[in-house]
């Protein structure tokens, strides 16, 4: 049995990993790291390490799943067996099937699916290391991978959670806080359209706490969005300009 840590937040309001209530974990993003994919991204969000690879628009297999009026987005969220303390079976779990669905639903509103009828785009998400909040980090990376693949989109999607730990609403829960804390509210958000594309809640919150958690999570999303834009720009800055003939 895991021992429950005595205090998740100390008297000074500092959390177990040294953060204040409204502080994000460090986030690092990279775009275009898998040459075999049409688009790819890597995220380190605290101790989470996740790869996302996008393929398409391309012919759908099996063909009968294609739609005459739009492109079909498919997402697969998968956790490596070594990504968590206790080995996870490599077979898809109910949780992974659910997360694949909610990740797809959070990304769909951002894409112009109607531009590519009868085609499909696949996003594969591989969690290499997990430490709480992997669905949010996966959405942030998957949206970047789709942008990197050149799929036309209305906005990027960025995600972050807030929750309740020791009667305090805090931003971006890590694994222990997620498991021992009393609530977790993951939010995915399109910052330019000011639209929420995913809102889930695990645990119990009062209406006031819920509102505070959602606005805190959106605040976190806006900060991560700046890093998403930087990561996309960095990729294009690294592309060497073609040499002009000097004649
Ligand atoms: N986790 C685990 N084993 C599993 C699934 C999850 O140890 O088989 C851990 C992992 O660190 C994950 C955390 O539990 O990040 C919280 O999982 P949850 O289902 O709340 O999704 P997440 O917060 O990652 O979106």
Coordinates of C-alpha atoms in Angstrom, one line a residue, residues 3-131:
X3 CA 1.5 5.7 2.2
X4 CA -0.6 8.8 2.1
X5 CA 1.7 11.9 2.3
X6 CA 0.9 13.9 5.5
X7 CA 0.3 17.3 3.9
X8 CA -0.2 18.2 0.2
X9 CA 0.0 21.9 1.0
X10 CA 2.1 23.3 3.8
X11 CA 1.3 26.3 6.1
X12 CA 2.9 28.7 3.7
X13 CA 0.7 27.5 0.9
X14 CA 3.4 25.6 -0.9
X15 CA 2.6 22.3 -2.6
X16 CA 4.6 19.1 -2.3
X17 CA 6.6 19.8 -5.5
X18 CA 7.4 23.4 -4.4
X19 CA 4.7 25.2 -6.4
X20 CA 2.2 27.9 -5.3
X21 CA -1.5 27.2 -5.8
X22 CA -1.7 29.0 -9.2
X23 CA 1.6 27.9 -10.6
X24 CA 2.0 25.6 -13.6
X25 CA 4.6 22.9 -13.9
X26 CA 7.4 23.7 -16.3
X27 CA 6.3 23.0 -19.9
X28 CA 8.6 22.3 -22.9
X29 CA 7.3 21.9 -26.4
X30 CA 9.0 20.8 -29.6
X31 CA 7.5 20.5 -33.1
X32 CA 8.5 18.4 -36.1
X33 CA 10.7 15.8 -34.5
X34 CA 9.5 12.7 -36.3
X35 CA 10.4 12.8 -40.0
X36 CA 8.2 9.8 -40.8
X37 CA 5.0 11.6 -39.7
X38 CA 3.3 14.4 -41.6
X39 CA 3.3 16.4 -38.3
X40 CA 4.7 15.7 -34.9
X41 CA 5.2 17.3 -31.5
X42 CA 6.8 16.4 -28.1
X43 CA 5.7 17.8 -24.8
X44 CA 7.3 17.7 -21.4
X45 CA 4.7 18.9 -18.9
X46 CA 6.2 18.5 -15.4
X47 CA 7.4 14.9 -15.4
X48 CA 4.9 13.9 -18.2
X49 CA 6.7 13.1 -21.5
X50 CA 4.5 12.6 -24.5
X51 CA 4.9 12.2 -28.3
X52 CA 2.2 13.0 -30.8
X53 CA 2.3 12.1 -34.5
X54 CA -0.2 13.1 -37.1
X55 CA -0.7 11.4 -40.5
X56 CA -3.0 12.9 -43.2
X57 CA -5.2 14.0 -44.8
X58 CA -5.0 10.5 -46.5
X59 CA -7.3 7.8 -47.8
X60 CA -9.3 6.2 -45.0
X61 CA -8.7 2.5 -44.1
X62 CA -11.1 0.8 -43.8
X63 CA -12.8 2.8 -46.5
X64 CA -16.3 2.3 -45.2
X65 CA -15.4 4.6 -42.2
X66 CA -14.9 7.5 -44.6
X67 CA -17.5 10.3 -44.8
X68 CA -18.7 11.8 -48.0
X69 CA -18.9 15.3 -46.6
X70 CA -15.8 15.6 -44.4
X71 CA -12.5 14.3 -43.2
X72 CA -12.5 11.9 -40.2
X73 CA -10.2 12.5 -37.3
X74 CA -9.0 9.4 -35.4
X75 CA -7.0 9.7 -32.2
X76 CA -5.2 6.9 -30.3
X77 CA -3.9 7.7 -26.8
X78 CA -1.5 5.0 -25.6
X79 CA 0.5 4.7 -22.4
X80 CA 3.8 2.8 -22.7
X81 CA 4.0 -0.1 -20.2
X82 CA 7.0 1.6 -18.5
X83 CA 5.3 5.1 -18.3
X84 CA 3.9 4.6 -14.8
X85 CA 5.3 3.1 -11.6
X86 CA 3.3 -0.1 -11.8
X87 CA 3.7 -1.7 -15.2
X88 CA 0.7 -1.0 -17.4
X89 CA -0.5 -3.7 -19.8
X90 CA 0.3 -2.7 -23.4
X91 CA -3.3 -3.7 -24.4
X92 CA -5.7 -0.8 -24.8
X93 CA -7.5 -0.2 -21.4
X94 CA -11.0 1.2 -21.0
X95 CA -9.3 4.4 -19.7
X96 CA -7.2 4.7 -22.9
X97 CA -10.2 4.1 -25.1
X98 CA -12.1 6.9 -23.2
X99 CA -9.1 9.3 -23.3
X100 CA -8.7 8.6 -27.1
X101 CA -12.4 9.7 -27.5
X102 CA -12.3 12.8 -25.4
X103 CA -9.0 13.9 -27.0
X104 CA -10.6 13.5 -30.5
X105 CA -13.7 15.4 -29.4
X106 CA -11.6 18.2 -27.9
X107 CA -9.6 18.6 -31.2
X108 CA -12.5 18.3 -33.7
X109 CA -14.0 21.8 -33.3
X110 CA -10.6 23.3 -34.2
X111 CA -10.3 21.6 -37.6
X112 CA -11.9 22.5 -41.0
X113 CA -12.9 18.8 -41.5
X114 CA -15.2 19.8 -44.4
X115 CA -12.2 20.8 -46.5
X116 CA -11.2 17.2 -47.2
X117 CA -14.2 14.9 -47.8
X118 CA -13.7 11.1 -47.9
X119 CA -10.2 11.4 -46.2
X120 CA -8.9 10.7 -42.7
X121 CA -6.3 12.1 -40.4
X122 CA -4.8 9.9 -37.6
X123 CA -3.1 11.2 -34.5
X124 CA -1.1 8.7 -32.4
X125 CA -0.3 9.8 -28.9
X126 CA 2.4 7.9 -27.0
X127 CA 2.8 8.6 -23.3
X128 CA 6.4 7.7 -22.4
X129 CA 6.2 8.9 -18.8
X130 CA 3.1 9.9 -16.9
X131 CA 2.7 12.1 -13.8

